[in-house]
Coordinates of C-alpha atoms in Angstrom, one line a residue:
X1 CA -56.3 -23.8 94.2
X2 CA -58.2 -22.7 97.2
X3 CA -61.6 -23.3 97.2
X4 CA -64.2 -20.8 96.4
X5 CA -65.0 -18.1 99.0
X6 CA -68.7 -17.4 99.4
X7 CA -68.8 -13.9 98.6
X8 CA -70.4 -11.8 101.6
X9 CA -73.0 -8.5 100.1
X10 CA -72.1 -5.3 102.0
X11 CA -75.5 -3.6 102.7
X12 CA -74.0 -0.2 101.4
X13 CA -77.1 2.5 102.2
X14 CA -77.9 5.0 99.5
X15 CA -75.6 8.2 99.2
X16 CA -76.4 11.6 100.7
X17 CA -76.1 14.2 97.8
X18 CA -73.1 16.2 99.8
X19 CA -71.2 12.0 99.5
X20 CA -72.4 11.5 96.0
X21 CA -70.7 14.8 94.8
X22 CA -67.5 13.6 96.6
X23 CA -67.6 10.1 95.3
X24 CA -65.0 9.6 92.4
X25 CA -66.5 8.2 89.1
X26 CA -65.6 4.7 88.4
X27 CA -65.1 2.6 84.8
X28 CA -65.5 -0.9 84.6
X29 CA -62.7 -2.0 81.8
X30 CA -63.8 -5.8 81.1
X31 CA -60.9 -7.1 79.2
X32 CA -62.7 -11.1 78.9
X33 CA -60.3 -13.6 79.1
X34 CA -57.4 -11.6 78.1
X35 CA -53.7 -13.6 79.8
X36 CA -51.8 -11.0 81.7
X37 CA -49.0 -13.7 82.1
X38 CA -48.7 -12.8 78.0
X39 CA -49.0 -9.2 78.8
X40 CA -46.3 -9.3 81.1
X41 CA -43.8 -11.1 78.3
X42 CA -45.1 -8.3 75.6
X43 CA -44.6 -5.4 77.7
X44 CA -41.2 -6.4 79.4
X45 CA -39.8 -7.0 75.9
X46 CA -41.1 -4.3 73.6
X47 CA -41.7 -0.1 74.9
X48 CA -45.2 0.2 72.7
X49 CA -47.5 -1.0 75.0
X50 CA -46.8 2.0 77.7
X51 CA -50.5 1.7 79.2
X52 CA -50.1 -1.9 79.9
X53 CA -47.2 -1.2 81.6
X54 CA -48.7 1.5 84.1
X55 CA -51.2 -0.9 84.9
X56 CA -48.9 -3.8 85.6
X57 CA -46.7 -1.5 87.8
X58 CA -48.8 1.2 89.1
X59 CA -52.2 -0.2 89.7
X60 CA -53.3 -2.7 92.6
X61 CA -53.2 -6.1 91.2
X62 CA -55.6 -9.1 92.4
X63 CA -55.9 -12.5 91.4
X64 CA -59.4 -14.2 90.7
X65 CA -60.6 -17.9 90.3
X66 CA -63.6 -19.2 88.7
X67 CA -65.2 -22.4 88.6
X68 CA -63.7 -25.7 88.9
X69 CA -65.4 -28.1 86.4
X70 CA -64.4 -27.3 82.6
X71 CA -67.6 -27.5 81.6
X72 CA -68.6 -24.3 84.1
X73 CA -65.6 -22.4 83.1
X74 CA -67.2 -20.5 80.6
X75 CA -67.2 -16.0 80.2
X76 CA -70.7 -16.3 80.3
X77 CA -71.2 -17.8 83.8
X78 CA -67.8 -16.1 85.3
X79 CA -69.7 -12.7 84.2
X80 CA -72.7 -13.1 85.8
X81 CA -70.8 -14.2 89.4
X82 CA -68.9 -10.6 89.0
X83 CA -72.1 -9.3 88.3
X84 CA -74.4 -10.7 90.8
X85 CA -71.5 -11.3 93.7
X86 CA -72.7 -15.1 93.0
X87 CA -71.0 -18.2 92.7
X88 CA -72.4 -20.3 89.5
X89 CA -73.9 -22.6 92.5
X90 CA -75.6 -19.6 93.4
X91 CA -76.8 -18.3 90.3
X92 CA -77.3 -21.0 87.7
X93 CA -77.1 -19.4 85.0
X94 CA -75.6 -21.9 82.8
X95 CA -75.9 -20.7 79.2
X96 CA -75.2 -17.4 77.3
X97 CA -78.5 -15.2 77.3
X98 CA -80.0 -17.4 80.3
X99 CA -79.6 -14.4 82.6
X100 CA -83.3 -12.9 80.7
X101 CA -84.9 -15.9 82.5
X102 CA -83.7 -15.5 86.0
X103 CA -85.7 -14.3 88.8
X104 CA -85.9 -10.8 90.3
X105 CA -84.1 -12.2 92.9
X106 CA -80.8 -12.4 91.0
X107 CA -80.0 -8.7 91.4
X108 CA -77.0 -7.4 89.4
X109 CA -74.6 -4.6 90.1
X110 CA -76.0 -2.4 87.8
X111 CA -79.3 -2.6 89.9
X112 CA -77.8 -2.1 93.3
X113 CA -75.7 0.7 92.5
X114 CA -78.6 2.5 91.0
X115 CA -80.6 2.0 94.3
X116 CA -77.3 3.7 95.8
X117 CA -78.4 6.9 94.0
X118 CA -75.7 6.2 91.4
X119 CA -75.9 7.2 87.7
X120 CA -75.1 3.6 85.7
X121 CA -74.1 3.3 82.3
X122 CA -73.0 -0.1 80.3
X123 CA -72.2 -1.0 76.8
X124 CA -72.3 -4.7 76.4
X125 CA -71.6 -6.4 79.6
X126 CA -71.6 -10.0 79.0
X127 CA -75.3 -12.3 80.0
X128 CA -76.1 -9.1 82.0
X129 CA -80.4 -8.0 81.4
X130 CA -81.0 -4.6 81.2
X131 CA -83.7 -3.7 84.6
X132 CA -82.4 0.0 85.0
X133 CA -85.3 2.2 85.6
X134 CA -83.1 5.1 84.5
X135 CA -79.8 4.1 82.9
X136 CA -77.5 6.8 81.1
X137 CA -77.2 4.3 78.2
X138 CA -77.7 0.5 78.5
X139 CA -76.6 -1.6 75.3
X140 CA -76.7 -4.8 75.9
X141 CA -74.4 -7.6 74.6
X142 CA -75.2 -9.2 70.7
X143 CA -76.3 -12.3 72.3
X144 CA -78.7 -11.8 75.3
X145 CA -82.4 -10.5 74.4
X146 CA -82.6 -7.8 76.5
X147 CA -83.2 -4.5 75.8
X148 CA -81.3 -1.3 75.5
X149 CA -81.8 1.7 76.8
X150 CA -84.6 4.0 75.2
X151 CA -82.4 5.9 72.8
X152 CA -83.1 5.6 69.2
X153 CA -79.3 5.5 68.9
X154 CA -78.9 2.8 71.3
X155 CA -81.7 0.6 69.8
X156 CA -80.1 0.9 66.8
X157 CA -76.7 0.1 67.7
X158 CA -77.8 -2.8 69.5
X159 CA -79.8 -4.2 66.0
X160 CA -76.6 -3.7 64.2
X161 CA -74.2 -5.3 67.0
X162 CA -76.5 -8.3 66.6
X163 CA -76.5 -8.7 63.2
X164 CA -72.6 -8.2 62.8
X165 CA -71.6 -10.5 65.0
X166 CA -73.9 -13.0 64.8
X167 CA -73.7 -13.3 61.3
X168 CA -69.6 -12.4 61.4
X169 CA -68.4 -16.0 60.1
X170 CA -70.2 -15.9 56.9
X171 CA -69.3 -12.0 56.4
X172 CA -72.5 -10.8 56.0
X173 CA -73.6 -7.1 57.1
X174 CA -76.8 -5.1 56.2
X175 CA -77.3 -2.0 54.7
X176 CA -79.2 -1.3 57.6
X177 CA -76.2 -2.2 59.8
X178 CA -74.1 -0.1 57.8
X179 CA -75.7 3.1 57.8
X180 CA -75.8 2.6 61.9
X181 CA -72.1 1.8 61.7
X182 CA -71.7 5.1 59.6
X183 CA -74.2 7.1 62.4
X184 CA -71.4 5.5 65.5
X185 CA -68.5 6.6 63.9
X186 CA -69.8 10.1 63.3
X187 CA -71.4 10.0 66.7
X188 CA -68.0 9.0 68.6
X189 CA -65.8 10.8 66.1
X190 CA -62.2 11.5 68.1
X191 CA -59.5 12.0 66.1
X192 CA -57.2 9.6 67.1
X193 CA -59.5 7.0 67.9
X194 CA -61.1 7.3 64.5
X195 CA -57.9 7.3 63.0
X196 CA -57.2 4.2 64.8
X197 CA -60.4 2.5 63.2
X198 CA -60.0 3.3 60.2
X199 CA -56.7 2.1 60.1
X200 CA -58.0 -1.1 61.7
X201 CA -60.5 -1.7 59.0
X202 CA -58.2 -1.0 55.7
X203 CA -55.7 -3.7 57.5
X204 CA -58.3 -6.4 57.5
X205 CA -57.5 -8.2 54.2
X206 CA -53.7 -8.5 55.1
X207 CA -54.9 -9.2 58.5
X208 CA -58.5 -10.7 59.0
X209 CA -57.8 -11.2 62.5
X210 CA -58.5 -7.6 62.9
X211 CA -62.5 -7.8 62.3
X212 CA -62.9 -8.4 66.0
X213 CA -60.6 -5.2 67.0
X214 CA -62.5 -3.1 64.9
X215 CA -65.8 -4.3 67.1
X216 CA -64.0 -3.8 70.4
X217 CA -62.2 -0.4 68.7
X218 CA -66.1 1.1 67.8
X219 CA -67.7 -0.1 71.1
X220 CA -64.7 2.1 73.1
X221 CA -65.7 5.2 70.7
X222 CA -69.0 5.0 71.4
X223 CA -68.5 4.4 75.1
X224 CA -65.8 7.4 75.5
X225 CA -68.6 9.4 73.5
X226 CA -71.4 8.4 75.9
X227 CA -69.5 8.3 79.3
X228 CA -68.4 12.3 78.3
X229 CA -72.0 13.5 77.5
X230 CA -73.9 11.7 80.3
X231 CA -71.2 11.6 82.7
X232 CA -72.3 8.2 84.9
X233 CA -71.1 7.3 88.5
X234 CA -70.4 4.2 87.1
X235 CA -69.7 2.7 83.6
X236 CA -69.3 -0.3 82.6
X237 CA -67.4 -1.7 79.3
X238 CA -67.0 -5.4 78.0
X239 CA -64.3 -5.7 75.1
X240 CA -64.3 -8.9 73.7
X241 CA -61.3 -9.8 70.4
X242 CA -58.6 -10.6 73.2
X243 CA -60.6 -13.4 74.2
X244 CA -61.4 -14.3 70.1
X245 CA -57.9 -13.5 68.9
X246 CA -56.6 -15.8 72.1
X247 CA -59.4 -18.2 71.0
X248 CA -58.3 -18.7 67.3
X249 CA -54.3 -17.6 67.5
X250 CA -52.7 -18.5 70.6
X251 CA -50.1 -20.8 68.7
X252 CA -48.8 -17.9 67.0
X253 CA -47.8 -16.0 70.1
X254 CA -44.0 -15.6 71.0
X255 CA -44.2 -17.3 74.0
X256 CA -46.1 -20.3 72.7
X257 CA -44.0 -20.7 69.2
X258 CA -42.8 -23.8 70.5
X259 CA -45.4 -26.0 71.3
X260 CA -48.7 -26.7 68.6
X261 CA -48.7 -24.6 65.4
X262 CA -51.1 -23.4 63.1
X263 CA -50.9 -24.4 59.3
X264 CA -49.5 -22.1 56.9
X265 CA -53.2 -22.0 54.7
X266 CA -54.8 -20.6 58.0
X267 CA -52.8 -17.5 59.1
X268 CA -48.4 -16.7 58.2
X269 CA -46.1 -18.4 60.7
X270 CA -44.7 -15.0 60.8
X271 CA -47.6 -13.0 62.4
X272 CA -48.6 -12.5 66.2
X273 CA -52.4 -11.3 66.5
X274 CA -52.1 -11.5 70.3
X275 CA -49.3 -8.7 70.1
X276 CA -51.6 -6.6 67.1
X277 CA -54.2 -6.8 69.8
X278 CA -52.0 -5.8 72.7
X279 CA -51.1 -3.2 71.0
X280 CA -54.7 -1.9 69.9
X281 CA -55.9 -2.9 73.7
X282 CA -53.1 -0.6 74.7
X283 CA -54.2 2.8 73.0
X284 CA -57.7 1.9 74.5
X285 CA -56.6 1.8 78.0
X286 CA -54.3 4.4 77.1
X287 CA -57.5 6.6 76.8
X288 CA -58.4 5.3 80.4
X289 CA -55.4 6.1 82.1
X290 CA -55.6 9.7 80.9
X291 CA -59.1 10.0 82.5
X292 CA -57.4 9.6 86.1
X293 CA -55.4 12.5 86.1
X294 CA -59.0 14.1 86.1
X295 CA -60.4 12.2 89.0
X296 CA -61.6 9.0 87.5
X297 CA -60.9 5.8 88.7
X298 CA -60.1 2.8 86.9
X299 CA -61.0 -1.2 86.8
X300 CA -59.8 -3.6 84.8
X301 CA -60.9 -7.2 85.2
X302 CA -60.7 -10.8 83.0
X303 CA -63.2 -12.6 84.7
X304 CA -60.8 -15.5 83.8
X305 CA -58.4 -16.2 81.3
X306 CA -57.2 -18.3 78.3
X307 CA -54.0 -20.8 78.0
X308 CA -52.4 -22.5 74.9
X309 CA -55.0 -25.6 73.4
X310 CA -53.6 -29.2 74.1
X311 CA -54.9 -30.5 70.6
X312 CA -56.1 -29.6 67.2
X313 CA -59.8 -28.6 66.8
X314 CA -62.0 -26.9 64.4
X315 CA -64.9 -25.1 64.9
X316 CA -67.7 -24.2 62.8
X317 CA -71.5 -22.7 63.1
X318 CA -73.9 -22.9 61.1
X319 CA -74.5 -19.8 58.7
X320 CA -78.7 -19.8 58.7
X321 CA -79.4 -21.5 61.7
X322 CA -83.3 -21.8 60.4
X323 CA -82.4 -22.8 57.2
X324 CA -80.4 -25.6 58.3
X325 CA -83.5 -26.7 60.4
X326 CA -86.2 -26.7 57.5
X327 CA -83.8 -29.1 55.4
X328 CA -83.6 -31.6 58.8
X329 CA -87.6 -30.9 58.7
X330 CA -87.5 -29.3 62.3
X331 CA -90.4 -27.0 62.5
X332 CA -89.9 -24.6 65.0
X333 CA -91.4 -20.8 65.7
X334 CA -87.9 -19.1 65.6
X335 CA -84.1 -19.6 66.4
X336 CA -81.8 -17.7 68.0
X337 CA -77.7 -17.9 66.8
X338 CA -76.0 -17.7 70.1
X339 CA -71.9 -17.2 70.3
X340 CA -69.8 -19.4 67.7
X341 CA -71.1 -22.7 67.9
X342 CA -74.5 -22.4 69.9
X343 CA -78.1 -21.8 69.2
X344 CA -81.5 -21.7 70.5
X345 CA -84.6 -23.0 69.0
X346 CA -88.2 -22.5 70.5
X347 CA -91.3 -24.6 69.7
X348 CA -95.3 -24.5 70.3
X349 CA -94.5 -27.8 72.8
X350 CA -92.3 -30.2 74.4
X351 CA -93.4 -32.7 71.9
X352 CA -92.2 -30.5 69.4
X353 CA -88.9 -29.8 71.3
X354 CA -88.3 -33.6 71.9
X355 CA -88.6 -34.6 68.4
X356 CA -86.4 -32.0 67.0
X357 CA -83.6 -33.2 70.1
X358 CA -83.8 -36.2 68.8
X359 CA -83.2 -35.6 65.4
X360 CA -79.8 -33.2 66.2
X361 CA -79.0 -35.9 68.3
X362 CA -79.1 -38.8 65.5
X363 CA -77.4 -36.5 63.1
X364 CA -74.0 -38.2 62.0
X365 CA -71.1 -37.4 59.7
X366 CA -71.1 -39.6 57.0
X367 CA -67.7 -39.8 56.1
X368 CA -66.7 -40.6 59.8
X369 CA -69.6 -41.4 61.5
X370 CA -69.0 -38.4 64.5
X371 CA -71.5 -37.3 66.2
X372 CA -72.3 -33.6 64.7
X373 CA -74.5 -31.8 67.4
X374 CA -73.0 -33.2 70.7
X375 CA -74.6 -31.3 73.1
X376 CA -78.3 -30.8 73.0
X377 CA -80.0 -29.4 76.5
X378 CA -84.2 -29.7 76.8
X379 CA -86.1 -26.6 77.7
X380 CA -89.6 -25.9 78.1
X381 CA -90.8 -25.6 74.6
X382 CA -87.1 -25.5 73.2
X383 CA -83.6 -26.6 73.0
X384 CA -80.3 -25.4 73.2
X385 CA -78.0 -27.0 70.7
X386 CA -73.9 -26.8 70.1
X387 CA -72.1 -28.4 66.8
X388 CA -69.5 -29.7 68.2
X389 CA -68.1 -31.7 65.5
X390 CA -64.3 -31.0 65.8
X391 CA -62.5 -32.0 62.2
X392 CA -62.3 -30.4 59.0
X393 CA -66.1 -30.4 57.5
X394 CA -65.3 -30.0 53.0
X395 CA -67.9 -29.1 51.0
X396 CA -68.8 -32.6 50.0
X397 CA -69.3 -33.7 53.1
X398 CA -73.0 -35.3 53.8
X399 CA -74.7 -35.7 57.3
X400 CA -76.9 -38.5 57.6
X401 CA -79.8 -38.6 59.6
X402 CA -82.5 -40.6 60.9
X403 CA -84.7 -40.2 58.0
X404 CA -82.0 -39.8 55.3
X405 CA -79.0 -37.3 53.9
X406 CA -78.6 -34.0 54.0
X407 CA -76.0 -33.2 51.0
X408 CA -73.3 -30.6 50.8
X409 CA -73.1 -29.9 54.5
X410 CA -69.8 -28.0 54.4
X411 CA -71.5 -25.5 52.1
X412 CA -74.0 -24.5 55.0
X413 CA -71.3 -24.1 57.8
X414 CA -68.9 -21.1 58.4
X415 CA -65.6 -22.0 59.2
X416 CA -64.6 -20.1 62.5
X417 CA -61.6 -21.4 63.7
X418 CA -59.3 -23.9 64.4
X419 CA -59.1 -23.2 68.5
X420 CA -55.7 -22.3 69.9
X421 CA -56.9 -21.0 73.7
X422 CA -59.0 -22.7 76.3
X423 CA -59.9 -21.3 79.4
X424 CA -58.0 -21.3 82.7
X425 CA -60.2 -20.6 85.8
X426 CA -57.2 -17.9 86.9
X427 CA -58.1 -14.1 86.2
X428 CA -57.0 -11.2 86.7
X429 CA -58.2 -7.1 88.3
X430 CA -56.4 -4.3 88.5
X431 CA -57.6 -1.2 90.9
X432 CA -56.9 2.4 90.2
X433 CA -53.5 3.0 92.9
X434 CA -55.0 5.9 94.7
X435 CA -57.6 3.6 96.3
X436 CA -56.7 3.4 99.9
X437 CA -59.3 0.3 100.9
X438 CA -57.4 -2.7 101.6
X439 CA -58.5 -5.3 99.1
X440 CA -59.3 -8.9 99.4
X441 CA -56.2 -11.6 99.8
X442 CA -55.9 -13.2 96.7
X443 CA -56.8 -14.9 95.3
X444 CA -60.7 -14.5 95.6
X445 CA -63.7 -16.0 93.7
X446 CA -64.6 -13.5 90.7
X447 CA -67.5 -13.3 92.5
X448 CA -65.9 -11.1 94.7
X449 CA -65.6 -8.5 92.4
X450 CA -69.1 -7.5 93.0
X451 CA -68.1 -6.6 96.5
X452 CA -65.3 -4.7 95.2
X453 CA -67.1 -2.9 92.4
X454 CA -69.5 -1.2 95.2
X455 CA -66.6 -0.2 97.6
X456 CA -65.2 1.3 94.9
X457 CA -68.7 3.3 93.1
X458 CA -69.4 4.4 96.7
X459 CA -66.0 5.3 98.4

């Protein structure tokens, strides 16, 4: 692997109006994590996924690299490099929702392009703050506190993509969350597409899997609906249940049949979500693709990608985060669920913030003595905590602590998963094929793809 090129800004100047009604609009596709060594096997051997096809064959294909360490390989940082033209070096940004406490210095491509004279619109672009003083819509991901644009609609949606996902392993949803789902569907209504959803959602108790494609389904509605009323330079869209279903099913993928497999209880030997999400992925890009026959140019990026797991591990999170905290008698002012596993708790003062470290920290499994929160980072005034306890948790099981028991643990845990992907610092774009630009020898830092995404708004 080479080693990672220091990504060098163009200094683009802003358009003239005669170039910026030349310039082609642009869509941002971020497909996280998704393997297109997989799509490759999945399209060569079955004729439904035709979109995935044209993009394999027809677009400009370049290869990407993230960061070295494991621990740095992670959507969260990889994003903000392809959004900020940054290496994680550069940037820092270590944890998911950390971008809201950078500097002004950190400038993303949404910013830049907008200071082009270019009309920016995003619907949940992953650790990416929303400072657009005039965005067509801005909706920001479920897990970074940033705001949305100043729609009603957009507030809403983002309340409701919040409290879906966050609170997606214990299955809970609000009325409140439900009557904004209703007002999206109605909103984005497109025959096909709704078809497609609705179909998606009556399949989820044969296939539970499909929760996440529903998300990503709804989120291309709404961003179809939005990018055809405001009509943006530049849009941006992050889908994220390839890098879920990857995540939790990757041993039941044809090409990976032979190596670890997943016990009957959790999901049939017979099924393969990777190809039920190909194929959803497919009609979505599908969409896409008919877009360039009316000018619009296209692409599609991983950040980085997933490979099969090398052992058995389960993950859980906790199902009310502050709930948890009271019975450990951690006071804090308020906690935030982050993805899966993580959350962040805020206190009055360090003191506060030390103590409460220190009592994760101490927290064991009774019944094998395993460490239950394993990583615990210090803040100012808070903590950012991750159970990373990796067996089965039952409903009997008891933590004990520093100052005693708490009882019935597996009762305030969600099961998620047990994992089946981890990540792979390879990625992977793909460039509309009537761009003419040379692009950078592969394979580039993802990083890079900053660069690229201005040449490309502004050519």
């Amino acid at each position: 692997m080479q080693p990672p090129r220091q990504p060098r800004h163009n200094r683009l100047r802003p358009l003239t109006f005669s170039q910026a009604m030349s310039v082609k609009p642009l869509i941002v596709i971020q497909l996280n994590e998704v393997n297109f060594d997989v799509v490759r096997h999945y399209a060569g051997k079955y004729d439904d996924l035709p979109a995935f096809k044209s993009l394999l064959n027809d677009f400009r294909a370049l290869e990407t690299f993230g960061e070295q360490r494991y621990e740095e390989l992670e959507p969260w940082i990889q994003w903000v490099s392809a959004q900020t033209g940054k290496t994680y070096a550069e940037h820092g940004v270590f944890r998911l929702g950390d971008v809201v406490n950078t500097p002004d210095s950190l400038v993303q491509i949404f910013e830049v392009l907008e200071s082009k004279g270019l009309r920016v619109g995003a619907i949940s672009p992953m650790n990416a703050r929303n400072r657009l003083q005039r965005p067509a819509y801005f909706v920001p991901d479920p897990w970074t506190d940033t705001p949305s644009d100043g729609s009603g609609f957009s507030r809403r949606l983002t309340e409701m993509l919040r409290q879906t996902v966050n609170d997606n392993a214990s299955g809970r949803i609000t009325k409140r969350s439900l009557f904004t789902l209703a007002e999206a569907v109605l909103r984005s209504f497109h025959f096909r597409g709704t078809t497609d959803l609705l179909r998606l959602i009556r399949g989820t108790r044969r296939k539970p899997w499909t929760k996440s494609l529903i998300l990503d389904q709804l989120i291309h509605l709404v961003h179809r609906s939005l990018w055809r009323r405001a009509r943006p330079d530049v849009s941006f869209v992050f889908l994220n249940a390839g890098a879920h279903i990857q995540h939790h099913y990757f041993f039941n993928a044809e090409i990976d049949r032979k190596s670890s497999a997943n016990p009957a209880w959790y999901i049939a030997p017979e099924a393969d979500p990777v190809r039920d999400m190909l194929k959803v992925y497919d009609r979505i890009l599908g969409d896409y693709l008919a877009l360039t026959r009316q000018g619009v140019r296209l692409m599609v990026a991983t950040g980085l990608t997933q490979v099969p797991y090398d052992r058995v591990k389960y993950y859980y999170r906790l199902k009310e985060h502050a709930r948890f905290l009271s019975l450990a008698g951690i006071s804090c002012q308020r906690v935030l669920p982050r993805m899966t596993r993580d959350f962040e708790v805020f206190f009055d003062d360090n003191a506060q913030a030390q103590a409460a470290a220190e009592a994760l920290g101490a927290m064991r499994m009774e019944r094998t003595g395993a460490v239950v929160f394993g990583e615990i980072e210090l803040r100012e005034r808070g903590l950012f905590a991750t159970l990373t306890y990796p067996d089965e948790i039952t409903p009997d099981d008891a933590i004990v602590t520093a100052n005693g028991r708490i009882e019935r643990f597996g009762e305030l845990v969600a099961f998620v998963a047990i994992k089946n992907g981890m990540h792979s610092t390879r990625g992977f774009a793909f460039v509309s094929p009537d761009v003419q630009e040379a692009l950078p020898a592969p394979p580039v830092h993802v990083a890079e793809l900053f660069n690229l995404t201005q040449r490309l708004s502004m050519s």
